[in-house]
Short mmCIF file of C-alpha atoms in Angstrom, two decimals:
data_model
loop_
_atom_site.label_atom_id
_atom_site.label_comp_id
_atom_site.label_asym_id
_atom_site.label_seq_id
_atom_site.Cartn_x
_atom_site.Cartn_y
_atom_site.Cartn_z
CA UNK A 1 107.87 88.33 110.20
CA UNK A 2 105.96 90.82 112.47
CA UNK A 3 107.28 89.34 115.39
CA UNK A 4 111.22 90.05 114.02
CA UNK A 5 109.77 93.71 113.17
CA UNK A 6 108.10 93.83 116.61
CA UNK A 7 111.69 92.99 118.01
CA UNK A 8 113.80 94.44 116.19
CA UNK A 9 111.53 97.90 116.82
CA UNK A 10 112.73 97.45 120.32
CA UNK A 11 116.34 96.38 119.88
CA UNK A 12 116.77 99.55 117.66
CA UNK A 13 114.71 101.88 119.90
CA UNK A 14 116.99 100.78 123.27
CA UNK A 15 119.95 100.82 121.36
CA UNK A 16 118.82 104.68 120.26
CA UNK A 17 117.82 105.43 123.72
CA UNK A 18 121.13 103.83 125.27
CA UNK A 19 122.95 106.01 122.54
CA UNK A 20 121.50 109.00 122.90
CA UNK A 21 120.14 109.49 126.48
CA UNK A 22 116.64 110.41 125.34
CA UNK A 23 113.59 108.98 127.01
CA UNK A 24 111.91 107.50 123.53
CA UNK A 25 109.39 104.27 124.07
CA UNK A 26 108.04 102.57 121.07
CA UNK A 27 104.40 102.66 121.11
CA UNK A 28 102.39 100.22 119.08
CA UNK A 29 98.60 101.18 118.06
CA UNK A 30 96.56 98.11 117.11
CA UNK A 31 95.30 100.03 114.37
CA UNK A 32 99.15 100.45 112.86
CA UNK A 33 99.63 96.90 113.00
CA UNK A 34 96.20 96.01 111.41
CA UNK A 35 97.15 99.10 108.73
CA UNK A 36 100.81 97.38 108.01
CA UNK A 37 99.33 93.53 107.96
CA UNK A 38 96.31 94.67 105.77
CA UNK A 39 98.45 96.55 103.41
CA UNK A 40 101.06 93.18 103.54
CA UNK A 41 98.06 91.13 102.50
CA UNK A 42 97.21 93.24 99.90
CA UNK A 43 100.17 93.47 98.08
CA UNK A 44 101.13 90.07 98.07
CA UNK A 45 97.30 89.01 96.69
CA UNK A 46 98.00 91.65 94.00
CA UNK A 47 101.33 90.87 92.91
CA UNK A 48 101.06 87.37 93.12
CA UNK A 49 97.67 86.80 91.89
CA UNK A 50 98.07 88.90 88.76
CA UNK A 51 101.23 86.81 86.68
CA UNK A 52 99.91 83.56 88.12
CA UNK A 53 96.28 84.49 86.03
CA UNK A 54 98.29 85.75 83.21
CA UNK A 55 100.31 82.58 82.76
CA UNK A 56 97.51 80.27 83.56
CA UNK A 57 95.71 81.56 80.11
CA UNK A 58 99.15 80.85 77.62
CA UNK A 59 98.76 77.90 76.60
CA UNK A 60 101.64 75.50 77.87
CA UNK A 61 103.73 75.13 74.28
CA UNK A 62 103.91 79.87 74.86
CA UNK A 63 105.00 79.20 78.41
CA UNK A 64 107.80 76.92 77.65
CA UNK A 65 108.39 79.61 74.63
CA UNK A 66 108.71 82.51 76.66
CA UNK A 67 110.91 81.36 79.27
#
């Protein structure tokens, strides 16, 4: 999924710069990437980790009953 971001960044920033006639460049920072990734990775932990504990503890008769 980065990569498609990482292209289509550059797709959309040509087809600006064809557009427009301004001289914009994308410019990726290692740091941004490592920001976006890390903040991914968090989120997913979080919001995937959380209802898969929760469930775990009903017992499998409340599962079935709440679905």
């Amino acid at each position: 999924m980065v990569v498609a971001g990482l292209i289509l960044a550059e797709v959309g920033t040509f087809g600006f710069r064809y557009w427009s006639g301004a001289a914009i460049y994308p410019v990726l920072h290692f740091s941004t990437a490592a920001l976006a990734i890390g903040a991914a990775v968090t989120v997913g932990l979080v919001f995937g980790t959380y209802p898969a504990r929760r469930a775990a503890s009903l017992s499998p008769i409340d599962a079935i009953a709440r679905e």
